[in-house]
CSV table of C-alpha atoms and ligand atoms in Angstrom, one decimal:
chain,number,residue,atom,x,y,z
A,245,MET,CA,-28.1,-58.2,41.4
A,246,SER,CA,-29.9,-61.4,40.6
A,247,VAL,CA,-28.1,-63.7,38.1
A,248,GLN,CA,-31.6,-64.7,36.9
A,249,SER,CA,-32.1,-61.1,35.5
A,250,LEU,CA,-29.1,-61.5,33.2
A,251,PHE,CA,-30.6,-64.5,31.4
A,252,ASN,CA,-33.3,-63.2,29.1
A,253,GLU,CA,-33.2,-66.1,26.6
A,254,PRO,CA,-34.8,-64.3,23.6
A,255,LEU,CA,-32.5,-61.3,23.9
A,256,LEU,CA,-29.4,-63.5,24.5
A,257,ASN,CA,-30.3,-65.4,21.3
A,258,LYS,CA,-30.9,-62.2,19.4
A,259,TYR,CA,-27.6,-60.6,20.3
A,260,ASN,CA,-25.3,-63.6,20.6
A,261,ILE,CA,-23.2,-62.5,17.7
A,262,ASN,CA,-19.4,-62.5,17.1
A,263,GLY,CA,-17.6,-59.6,18.7
A,264,PRO,CA,-14.4,-58.3,20.2
A,265,ARG,CA,-13.6,-58.7,23.9
A,266,TYR,CA,-12.3,-55.1,24.0
A,267,THR,CA,-9.1,-55.7,26.1
A,268,SER,CA,-8.0,-52.8,23.8
A,269,TYR,CA,-9.6,-50.4,21.4
A,270,PRO,CA,-8.8,-50.5,18.5
A,271,THR,CA,-8.4,-54.2,18.8
A,272,ALA,CA,-5.2,-56.0,17.9
A,273,LEU,CA,-6.7,-56.8,14.4
A,274,GLU,CA,-6.2,-53.2,13.6
A,275,PHE,CA,-2.5,-53.1,14.5
A,276,GLY,CA,-0.1,-52.6,11.6
A,277,PRO,CA,3.6,-51.8,11.0
A,278,LEU,CA,4.8,-48.7,12.9
A,279,THR,CA,6.7,-46.0,11.1
A,280,GLN,CA,8.2,-44.2,14.1
A,281,LYS,CA,12.0,-44.8,14.6
A,282,LEU,CA,11.5,-45.2,18.4
A,283,PRO,CA,7.8,-45.9,18.8
A,284,LEU,CA,8.0,-46.7,22.6
A,285,LYS,CA,9.9,-43.5,23.3
A,286,ASP,CA,7.3,-41.4,21.3
A,287,ALA,CA,4.5,-43.1,23.2
A,288,PHE,CA,6.0,-42.4,26.6
A,289,VAL,CA,6.6,-38.7,25.6
A,290,GLN,CA,2.9,-38.4,24.8
A,291,SER,CA,1.7,-40.2,28.0
A,292,GLN,CA,0.5,-38.4,31.0
A,293,GLN,CA,0.6,-41.5,33.3
A,294,GLN,CA,2.9,-41.3,36.3
A,295,ALA,CA,3.3,-45.0,37.0
A,296,LEU,CA,3.9,-48.3,35.2
A,297,SER,CA,2.7,-51.8,35.1
A,298,LEU,CA,5.0,-54.5,33.6
A,299,TYR,CA,3.7,-57.5,31.8
A,300,ILE,CA,6.3,-60.2,31.0
A,301,HIS,CA,5.3,-63.0,28.6
A,302,ILE,CA,6.8,-66.4,29.4
A,303,PRO,CA,5.9,-68.5,26.3
A,304,PHE,CA,6.9,-72.0,27.4
A,305,CYS,CA,4.7,-74.9,28.6
A,306,HIS,CA,5.6,-78.4,29.4
A,307,GLN,CA,2.6,-79.9,27.7
A,308,LEU,CA,0.0,-78.9,25.1
A,309,CYS,CA,-3.6,-78.3,26.3
A,310,TYR,CA,-5.8,-78.9,23.3
A,311,TYR,CA,-8.2,-76.0,24.0
A,312,CYS,CA,-5.3,-73.5,24.0
A,313,GLY,CA,-5.3,-70.4,21.9
A,314,CYS,CA,-2.3,-68.7,23.6
A,315,ASN,CA,1.0,-67.8,22.1
A,316,LYS,CA,3.2,-70.6,23.5
A,317,VAL,CA,6.1,-73.0,22.8
A,318,VAL,CA,5.7,-76.5,24.2
A,319,THR,CA,9.1,-77.9,25.2
A,320,ARG,CA,10.8,-80.1,27.8
A,321,HIS,CA,14.1,-78.2,27.4
A,322,GLN,CA,14.5,-76.0,30.5
A,323,ASP,CA,17.6,-74.3,29.0
A,324,LYS,CA,15.3,-72.6,26.4
A,325,ALA,CA,14.1,-70.4,29.2
A,326,ASP,CA,17.8,-69.4,30.0
A,327,ARG,CA,18.2,-68.3,26.4
A,328,TYR,CA,14.8,-66.4,26.6
A,329,LEU,CA,15.9,-64.6,29.8
A,330,ASP,CA,19.1,-63.6,27.9
A,331,TYR,CA,16.9,-62.0,25.3
A,332,LEU,CA,14.6,-60.4,27.8
A,333,GLU,CA,17.7,-58.8,29.3
A,334,LYS,CA,18.7,-57.6,25.9
A,335,GLU,CA,15.2,-56.1,25.3
A,336,ILE,CA,15.3,-54.3,28.6
A,337,ARG,CA,18.8,-52.9,28.0
A,338,GLN,CA,17.7,-51.7,24.6
A,339,LEU,CA,14.6,-49.9,25.8
A,340,PRO,CA,14.8,-46.2,25.1
A,341,VAL,CA,13.0,-45.3,28.4
A,342,CYS,CA,14.2,-47.6,31.1
A,343,ALA,CA,16.2,-45.3,33.2
A,344,LYS,CA,13.6,-42.6,33.1
A,345,ALA,CA,10.6,-44.9,33.3
A,346,PRO,CA,8.0,-44.1,36.0
A,347,PRO,CA,7.9,-46.2,39.1
A,348,VAL,CA,6.5,-49.7,38.7
A,349,LYS,CA,3.4,-50.5,40.8
A,350,GLN,CA,2.5,-53.8,39.2
A,351,ILE,CA,4.3,-56.8,37.7
A,352,HIS,CA,2.4,-59.6,36.0
A,353,LEU,CA,3.9,-62.8,34.6
A,354,GLY,CA,1.6,-64.4,32.0
A,355,GLY,CA,2.0,-67.1,29.3
A,356,GLY,CA,2.3,-69.7,28.1
A,357,SER,CA,3.1,-70.9,31.5
A,358,PRO,CA,5.3,-68.7,33.8
A,359,SER,CA,5.6,-71.6,36.2
A,360,PHE,CA,7.7,-73.3,33.5
A,361,LEU,CA,10.6,-71.2,34.9
A,362,THR,CA,12.6,-72.7,37.8
A,363,LEU,CA,13.0,-70.7,41.0
A,364,ALA,CA,16.6,-69.9,40.0
A,365,GLN,CA,15.3,-68.5,36.6
A,366,HIS,CA,12.6,-66.5,38.5
A,367,THR,CA,15.2,-65.1,40.8
A,368,ARG,CA,17.2,-64.0,37.7
A,369,LEU,CA,14.1,-62.4,36.2
A,370,ILE,CA,13.1,-60.5,39.3
A,371,ALA,CA,16.7,-59.3,39.7
A,372,LEU,CA,16.7,-58.1,36.1
A,373,LEU,CA,13.5,-56.1,36.7
A,374,THR,CA,14.5,-54.6,40.0
A,375,THR,CA,17.9,-53.6,38.6
A,376,HIS,CA,16.5,-51.8,35.5
A,377,PHE,CA,13.2,-50.4,36.8
A,378,SER,CA,12.2,-48.6,39.9
A,379,VAL,CA,9.9,-51.2,41.4
A,380,GLU,CA,7.9,-49.7,44.3
A,381,LYS,CA,8.0,-51.5,47.6
A,382,GLY,CA,4.7,-53.2,48.0
A,383,ALA,CA,4.1,-53.5,44.2
A,384,GLN,CA,1.5,-56.1,43.2
A,385,LYS,CA,3.4,-59.1,41.8
A,386,SER,CA,1.2,-61.7,40.2
A,387,ILE,CA,1.9,-64.9,38.3
A,388,GLU,CA,-0.2,-67.4,36.4
A,389,ILE,CA,0.6,-71.0,37.3
A,390,ASP,CA,0.0,-74.4,35.8
A,391,PRO,CA,-0.6,-76.6,39.0
A,392,ARG,CA,1.0,-79.6,37.3
A,393,GLY,CA,4.6,-79.7,38.5
A,394,VAL,CA,4.2,-76.8,41.0
A,395,THR,CA,4.9,-77.8,44.6
A,396,THR,CA,4.3,-76.0,47.8
A,397,GLU,CA,8.0,-75.4,48.1
A,398,TYR,CA,7.9,-73.7,44.7
A,399,LEU,CA,5.1,-71.4,45.8
A,400,SER,CA,7.0,-70.6,49.0
A,401,GLY,CA,10.0,-69.6,46.7
A,402,LEU,CA,7.7,-67.4,44.6
A,403,SER,CA,6.5,-65.7,47.8
A,404,LYS,CA,10.0,-65.1,48.9
A,405,LEU,CA,10.6,-63.3,45.6
A,406,GLY,CA,7.7,-61.0,46.4
A,407,PHE,CA,4.9,-62.6,44.4
A,408,ASN,CA,1.7,-61.8,46.3
A,409,ARG,CA,-0.9,-62.9,43.8
A,410,VAL,CA,-1.4,-66.2,42.1
A,411,SER,CA,-3.7,-67.4,39.4
A,412,ILE,CA,-4.1,-71.1,38.9
A,413,GLY,CA,-5.5,-72.7,35.8
A,414,VAL,CA,-8.2,-75.2,37.0
A,415,GLN,CA,-10.5,-75.2,33.9
A,416,ASP,CA,-12.5,-78.3,34.9
A,417,THR,CA,-11.9,-81.0,37.5
A,418,THR,CA,-13.7,-83.9,35.7
A,419,GLU,CA,-11.4,-86.6,34.5
A,420,LYS,CA,-13.2,-87.2,31.2
A,421,VAL,CA,-13.1,-83.5,30.3
A,422,GLN,CA,-9.4,-83.3,31.4
A,423,GLU,CA,-8.5,-86.2,29.2
A,424,ALA,CA,-10.2,-84.7,26.2
A,425,ILE,CA,-8.3,-81.4,26.6
A,426,ASN,CA,-5.0,-83.1,27.5
A,427,ARG,CA,-4.8,-81.5,30.9
A,428,VAL,CA,-5.1,-84.1,33.6
A,429,GLN,CA,-4.4,-82.6,37.0
A,430,ASP,CA,-5.1,-83.6,40.6
A,431,THR,CA,-7.8,-81.5,42.3
A,432,SER,CA,-6.6,-82.3,45.8
A,433,HIS,CA,-3.1,-81.0,44.8
A,434,ILE,CA,-4.7,-77.7,43.6
A,435,ALA,CA,-6.5,-77.5,46.9
A,436,THR,CA,-3.2,-77.9,48.7
A,437,LEU,CA,-1.6,-75.1,46.6
A,438,VAL,CA,-4.5,-72.8,47.3
A,439,LYS,CA,-4.3,-73.4,51.0
A,440,HIS,CA,-0.6,-72.9,51.0
A,441,ALA,CA,-0.8,-69.7,49.0
A,442,LYS,CA,-3.2,-68.3,51.6
A,443,GLN,CA,-0.9,-69.4,54.4
A,444,LEU,CA,1.9,-67.6,52.7
A,445,GLY,CA,-0.2,-64.5,53.0
A,446,MET,CA,-0.8,-64.1,49.3
A,447,THR,CA,-3.4,-61.4,49.0
A,448,SER,CA,-5.2,-62.9,46.1
A,449,VAL,CA,-5.7,-66.4,44.8
A,450,ASN,CA,-7.6,-66.7,41.5
A,451,LEU,CA,-8.9,-69.9,39.9
A,452,ASP,CA,-9.6,-70.0,36.2
A,453,LEU,CA,-12.5,-72.1,34.9
A,454,ILE,CA,-13.7,-72.7,31.4
A,455,TYR,CA,-17.2,-73.6,30.3
A,456,GLY,CA,-18.0,-75.1,26.9
A,457,LEU,CA,-15.3,-77.7,27.1
A,458,PRO,CA,-15.7,-81.2,25.5
A,459,HIS,CA,-17.9,-83.6,27.5
A,460,GLN,CA,-18.9,-81.0,30.1
A,461,THR,CA,-22.5,-81.5,31.4
A,462,LEU,CA,-24.5,-79.6,34.0
A,463,SER,CA,-23.8,-82.5,36.4
A,464,SER,CA,-20.0,-82.6,35.8
A,465,PHE,CA,-19.7,-78.8,36.0
A,466,THR,CA,-21.7,-78.8,39.2
A,467,GLU,CA,-19.0,-81.0,40.7
A,468,THR,CA,-16.2,-78.8,39.4
A,469,LEU,CA,-17.9,-75.7,40.9
A,470,SER,CA,-18.3,-77.5,44.2
A,471,HIS,CA,-14.5,-78.3,44.2
A,472,VAL,CA,-13.8,-74.7,43.6
A,473,LEU,CA,-16.1,-73.4,46.3
A,474,THR,CA,-14.5,-75.7,48.8
A,475,MET,CA,-11.2,-74.0,48.1
A,476,ARG,CA,-12.7,-70.6,48.6
A,477,PRO,CA,-10.4,-68.5,46.3
A,478,GLN,CA,-10.6,-64.7,46.4
A,479,ARG,CA,-11.4,-64.6,42.7
A,480,VAL,CA,-12.7,-66.9,40.0
A,481,SER,CA,-12.4,-66.2,36.3
A,482,LEU,CA,-15.0,-67.9,34.1
A,483,PHE,CA,-14.1,-68.1,30.5
A,484,SER,CA,-16.0,-69.4,27.5
A,485,TYR,CA,-14.2,-71.9,25.3
A,486,ALA,CA,-14.1,-70.6,21.8
A,487,HIS,CA,-13.6,-73.5,19.4
A,488,LEU,CA,-11.7,-72.0,16.4
A,489,PRO,CA,-9.8,-75.1,15.0
A,490,ALA,CA,-9.1,-73.2,11.7
A,491,ARG,CA,-7.1,-70.7,13.7
A,492,PHE,CA,-5.6,-72.9,16.5
A,493,ALA,CA,-4.1,-76.2,15.4
A,494,ALA,CA,-4.2,-77.7,18.9
A,495,GLN,CA,-8.0,-77.4,18.9
A,496,ARG,CA,-8.2,-79.8,15.9
A,497,LYS,CA,-7.7,-82.6,18.5
A,498,ILE,CA,-11.1,-81.8,19.9
A,499,ASP,CA,-13.9,-83.4,18.1
A,500,ASN,CA,-16.9,-81.1,17.4
A,501,ALA,CA,-19.3,-83.8,18.5
A,502,TRP,CA,-17.8,-83.7,22.0
A,503,LEU,CA,-18.7,-80.1,22.5
A,504,PRO,CA,-21.8,-78.8,24.3
A,505,GLN,CA,-24.0,-77.0,21.8
A,506,ALA,CA,-25.1,-73.3,22.1
A,507,GLN,CA,-28.0,-73.9,24.5
A,508,SER,CA,-26.1,-76.3,26.7
A,509,LYS,CA,-23.2,-73.9,26.8
A,510,THR,CA,-25.4,-71.0,28.0
A,511,ALA,CA,-26.9,-73.4,30.6
A,512,LEU,CA,-23.3,-74.1,31.9
A,513,MET,CA,-22.6,-70.4,32.1
A,514,LYS,CA,-25.8,-69.8,34.0
A,515,LEU,CA,-25.1,-72.7,36.3
A,516,ALA,CA,-21.6,-71.3,37.1
A,517,MET,CA,-22.9,-67.7,37.6
A,518,GLU,CA,-25.8,-68.8,39.9
A,519,THR,CA,-23.5,-71.1,41.9
A,520,LEU,CA,-20.8,-68.5,42.4
A,521,ASN,CA,-23.3,-65.8,43.1
A,522,GLY,CA,-25.1,-68.0,45.6
A,523,ALA,CA,-21.8,-68.6,47.4
A,524,GLY,CA,-21.3,-64.9,47.9
A,525,TYR,CA,-19.1,-64.0,44.9
A,526,GLU,CA,-19.9,-60.8,43.0
A,527,LEU,CA,-19.9,-60.8,39.2
A,528,ILE,CA,-17.2,-58.4,37.9
A,529,GLY,CA,-17.8,-57.2,34.4
A,530,MET,CA,-18.8,-60.2,32.3
A,531,ASP,CA,-16.6,-63.0,33.3
A,532,HIS,CA,-14.9,-62.5,36.7
A,533,PHE,CA,-16.1,-63.2,40.2
A,534,ALA,CA,-14.7,-61.8,43.4
A,535,LEU,CA,-15.5,-62.0,47.1
A,536,PRO,CA,-17.2,-58.7,48.3
A,537,ASP,CA,-14.1,-57.5,50.2
A,538,ASP,CA,-11.8,-57.9,47.1
A,539,GLU,CA,-10.5,-54.8,45.5
A,540,LEU,CA,-12.1,-55.6,42.1
A,541,ALA,CA,-15.5,-55.8,43.8
A,542,LYS,CA,-14.9,-52.6,45.6
A,543,ALA,CA,-13.7,-50.9,42.4
A,544,GLN,CA,-16.8,-52.0,40.5
A,545,ARG,CA,-19.1,-50.7,43.2
A,546,SER,CA,-17.3,-47.3,43.1
A,547,GLY,CA,-17.3,-47.1,39.3
A,548,THR,CA,-13.4,-47.2,39.1
A,549,LEU,CA,-12.9,-50.6,37.4
A,550,HIS,CA,-10.6,-50.7,34.4
A,551,ARG,CA,-9.9,-53.2,31.7
A,552,ASN,CA,-6.6,-54.1,30.0
A,553,PHE,CA,-4.9,-57.0,28.2
A,554,GLN,CA,-5.0,-59.1,31.4
A,555,GLY,CA,-8.7,-58.5,32.0
A,556,TYR,CA,-10.3,-56.3,34.7
A,557,THR,CA,-8.0,-54.3,37.0
A,558,THR,CA,-8.2,-51.6,39.6
A,559,MET,CA,-5.1,-49.9,38.2
A,560,GLY,CA,-6.2,-48.3,35.0
A,561,ASP,CA,-4.1,-45.2,35.5
A,562,LEU,CA,-0.9,-47.0,34.6
A,563,ASP,CA,1.0,-47.3,31.4
A,564,LEU,CA,1.5,-51.0,30.6
A,565,LEU,CA,4.9,-52.0,29.3
A,566,GLY,CA,4.9,-55.5,27.8
A,567,LEU,CA,8.1,-57.4,27.6
A,568,GLY,CA,8.9,-60.7,25.8
A,569,VAL,CA,7.7,-62.4,22.7
A,570,SER,CA,4.2,-61.2,21.4
A,571,SER,CA,3.6,-59.0,24.4
A,572,ILE,CA,1.6,-55.8,23.9
A,573,SER,CA,2.3,-52.4,25.6
A,574,ALA,CA,-0.4,-49.8,26.1
A,575,VAL,CA,1.5,-46.6,26.7
A,576,GLY,CA,-0.2,-43.2,26.4
A,577,PRO,CA,-1.9,-43.0,23.0
A,578,ALA,CA,-0.3,-46.1,21.6
A,579,TYR,CA,-0.4,-49.9,21.5
A,580,LEU,CA,2.9,-51.5,20.6
A,581,GLN,CA,3.5,-55.2,20.0
A,582,ASN,CA,6.6,-57.4,20.1
A,583,PRO,CA,7.2,-60.0,17.3
A,584,LYS,CA,4.9,-63.0,17.7
A,585,THR,CA,7.4,-65.8,17.2
A,586,LEU,CA,10.6,-66.5,19.2
A,587,ASN,CA,12.8,-66.4,16.1
A,588,ASP,CA,11.5,-63.0,15.0
A,589,TYR,CA,11.8,-61.6,18.5
A,590,TYR,CA,15.4,-62.8,18.9
A,591,SER,CA,16.3,-61.6,15.4
A,592,LYS,CA,14.9,-58.1,16.0
A,593,LEU,CA,16.9,-57.8,19.2
A,594,ASP,CA,20.1,-59.2,17.6
A,595,GLU,CA,19.7,-56.5,14.9
A,596,GLY,CA,19.6,-53.9,17.8
A,597,LYS,CA,16.2,-52.6,16.5
A,598,PRO,CA,13.3,-51.7,18.8
A,599,SER,CA,11.4,-54.9,19.4
A,600,GLN,CA,8.0,-53.1,19.3
A,601,HIS,CA,7.5,-52.8,15.5
A,602,HIS,CA,3.8,-53.4,15.2
A,603,GLY,CA,0.8,-51.7,16.7
A,604,CYS,CA,-1.0,-48.3,16.4
A,605,PHE,CA,-1.0,-44.7,17.6
A,606,LEU,CA,-4.5,-43.7,18.4
A,607,SER,CA,-6.1,-40.8,16.6
A,608,SER,CA,-8.2,-38.4,18.7
A,609,ASP,CA,-11.3,-40.2,17.5
A,610,ASP,CA,-9.9,-43.5,18.6
A,611,GLN,CA,-9.1,-42.1,22.0
A,612,ILE,CA,-12.7,-40.8,22.5
A,613,ARG,CA,-14.2,-44.2,21.4
A,614,ARG,CA,-11.7,-46.1,23.6
A,615,TYR,CA,-12.8,-44.1,26.6
A,616,ILE,CA,-16.5,-44.8,25.9
A,617,ILE,CA,-16.0,-48.5,25.2
A,618,GLN,CA,-13.9,-48.8,28.4
A,619,GLN,CA,-16.6,-47.1,30.5
A,620,LEU,CA,-19.4,-49.3,29.1
A,621,MET,CA,-17.4,-52.5,29.5
A,622,CYS,CA,-16.3,-51.7,33.1
A,623,ASN,CA,-19.1,-49.6,34.6
A,624,LEU,CA,-22.0,-50.4,32.3
A,625,ALA,CA,-22.7,-46.7,32.2
A,626,LEU,CA,-21.4,-43.5,30.6
A,627,SER,CA,-21.6,-39.9,31.6
A,628,VAL,CA,-22.2,-37.8,28.5
A,629,ASN,CA,-21.0,-34.7,30.4
A,630,ASP,CA,-17.8,-36.4,31.4
A,631,VAL,CA,-17.0,-37.3,27.7
A,632,GLU,CA,-17.8,-33.8,26.6
A,633,ASN,CA,-15.5,-32.3,29.2
A,634,ARG,CA,-12.6,-34.7,28.6
A,635,PHE,CA,-12.6,-34.5,24.8
A,636,ALA,CA,-14.2,-31.1,24.1
A,637,ILE,CA,-17.0,-32.4,21.8
A,638,ASN,CA,-20.7,-32.1,21.6
A,639,PHE,CA,-21.7,-35.8,22.3
A,640,ALA,CA,-25.1,-35.6,20.5
A,641,ASN,CA,-23.6,-34.2,17.3
A,642,TYR,CA,-20.5,-36.3,17.4
A,643,PHE,CA,-22.4,-39.6,17.9
A,644,LYS,CA,-25.6,-38.8,16.0
A,645,GLU,CA,-25.5,-42.1,14.1
A,646,GLU,CA,-24.5,-44.2,17.1
A,647,LEU,CA,-27.3,-42.7,19.2
A,648,THR,CA,-29.8,-43.7,16.5
A,649,GLU,CA,-28.4,-47.2,16.5
A,650,LEU,CA,-28.6,-47.5,20.3
A,651,GLN,CA,-32.4,-47.1,20.0
A,652,ALA,CA,-32.7,-50.8,19.2
A,653,PHE,CA,-31.2,-51.6,22.6
A,654,VAL,CA,-33.4,-49.1,24.3
A,655,ASP,CA,-36.5,-50.7,22.7
A,656,ASP,CA,-35.4,-54.1,23.9
A,657,GLY,CA,-35.1,-52.7,27.5
A,658,LEU,CA,-31.3,-53.1,27.5
A,659,LEU,CA,-30.4,-49.4,27.8
A,660,THR,CA,-31.6,-46.1,29.1
A,661,VAL,CA,-30.3,-43.1,27.2
A,662,THR,CA,-30.8,-39.6,28.4
A,663,PRO,CA,-29.1,-36.3,27.3
A,664,HIS,CA,-26.7,-36.7,30.2
A,665,ALA,CA,-26.0,-40.4,30.4
A,666,ILE,CA,-26.2,-43.9,29.0
A,667,PHE,CA,-27.0,-46.7,31.5
A,668,ALA,CA,-27.1,-50.4,30.7
A,669,THR,CA,-29.9,-52.3,32.6
A,670,SER,CA,-28.9,-55.5,34.4
A,671,SER,CA,-30.2,-57.7,31.6
A,672,ALA,CA,-27.7,-56.0,29.3
A,673,ARG,CA,-24.7,-57.1,31.3
A,674,LEU,CA,-23.8,-60.2,29.3
A,675,LEU,CA,-24.4,-58.3,26.1
A,676,ILE,CA,-22.4,-55.2,26.9
A,677,ARG,CA,-19.8,-56.1,24.2
A,678,VAL,CA,-22.6,-55.9,21.6
A,679,ILE,CA,-23.6,-52.5,22.9
A,680,ALA,CA,-20.0,-51.3,23.0
A,681,MET,CA,-19.6,-52.4,19.4
A,682,THR,CA,-21.9,-49.5,18.4
A,683,PHE,CA,-19.0,-47.1,19.2
A,684,ASP,CA,-16.4,-49.2,17.3
A,685,ALA,CA,-15.6,-47.3,14.1
A,686,TYR,CA,-13.6,-50.3,12.7
A,687,LEU,CA,-16.7,-52.6,12.7
A,688,ALA,CA,-18.7,-50.2,10.5
A,689,SER,CA,-18.4,-52.6,7.5
A,690,LYS,CA,-18.7,-55.7,9.9
A,691,LYS,CA,-16.1,-57.3,7.6
A,692,ASN,CA,-14.0,-58.3,10.6
A,693,LEU,CA,-16.6,-60.0,12.7
A,694,HIS,CA,-15.8,-63.5,11.7
A,695,ARG,CA,-12.4,-63.1,13.2
A,696,TYR,CA,-13.9,-62.8,16.7
A,697,SER,CA,-15.6,-65.3,18.9
A,698,ARG,CA,-19.3,-65.2,20.0
A,699,VAL,CA,-20.0,-62.8,22.8
A,700,ILE,CA,-21.5,-65.6,24.9
B,280,SF4,S1,-3.4,-73.5,28.2
B,280,SF4,FE1,-1.7,-72.6,29.2
B,280,SF4,S2,-0.5,-74.4,29.9
B,280,SF4,FE2,-1.9,-75.1,28.4
B,280,SF4,S3,-0.7,-75.1,26.4
B,280,SF4,FE3,-1.9,-73.2,26.6
B,280,SF4,S4,-0.5,-71.7,27.6
B,280,SF4,FE4,0.3,-73.7,27.9
């Protein structure tokens, strides 16, 4: 696939509207209070999955990055993490399913900044998980790290605890950009960490980059990309900076005037895609890159890629149990979210109530649309026969209106629609979210669109 074919300027301009990222369908904006007494238990009873993925949210960070839109608590008090681990333990002990939960194939620590925890605190956390869940030998254990303050000894300690995948937040290596986002970090130190992670035998090292940051130019981002390519990580994630200062207070420290405007932002994305592609990385979905021998690249080639709250994954056939403040579980036909603030999370657990109090149980219509959106987002194609067999519907009748709406994309050369399948063309790849939106029943009135960021 040539990156050039993805950039049809008139079409990108026409369809660059606000839209969901579809890490879930329905999206989190549709979540509401749950009425079930034990929602998680009900969700597990209705699930047909035989294995589990655990997501643990560690909300603490040592310092505030001004671009940040995550759920986090900035603090220097390490003991706050001890208290948090006490409550994670409480949450796990109160789970109605723990003893009978399916085997765990995947553990992911996200944040905030999971590398806020000391090695002793990580040891406690891993012991907690292995005591209460049946974690498979050889399970994938991944962690997001903030390179500032992480040493090679710390990485070695994580490796001893079984972590075999690491994702490092690079964002941009230019000093002026780093100062504007309040995240100054040493590139040579990151390179040392990447090298060390590889020496430790970690099977995957991912580097995160962000385009659209203040003061970024084509020349500065070329330098950042060159630094990244020298490190040769297995994967690169390329995110678009969404400037939403009305929603995220930290972003008010970033002056609008410092930001690259829409055209320059697209040029930065194109530069990154061409550079990474030219260096042998395959584009996964819309925003990830992987070397050809990486399992994400293989899954994409075989049409078995999946998408969840952490992005693209090869393990879509797992229920996802989210632990910790604000985490979301995706179990069977339900999404269940923990309270979003530490105080609410702690209070719920002190009351002895299930922490998952918010979310939704999918209707059968939601489940059909979730499957379709997932297929389009991951595989850029949909088998009509597959949907009809899975959900016992007549596709043409059920989606009569949607098929009419899709015609606009067909006319623009973005889609091929036959009675048996829907295929996105290569120039539709960056616009696949807009095409998927056709099947989103909650966007019918378009009243929610302003809550989402631009698709590019
Ligand atoms: S970007 Fe990451 S490290 Fe920075 S404040 Fe946000 S969660 Fe913390």
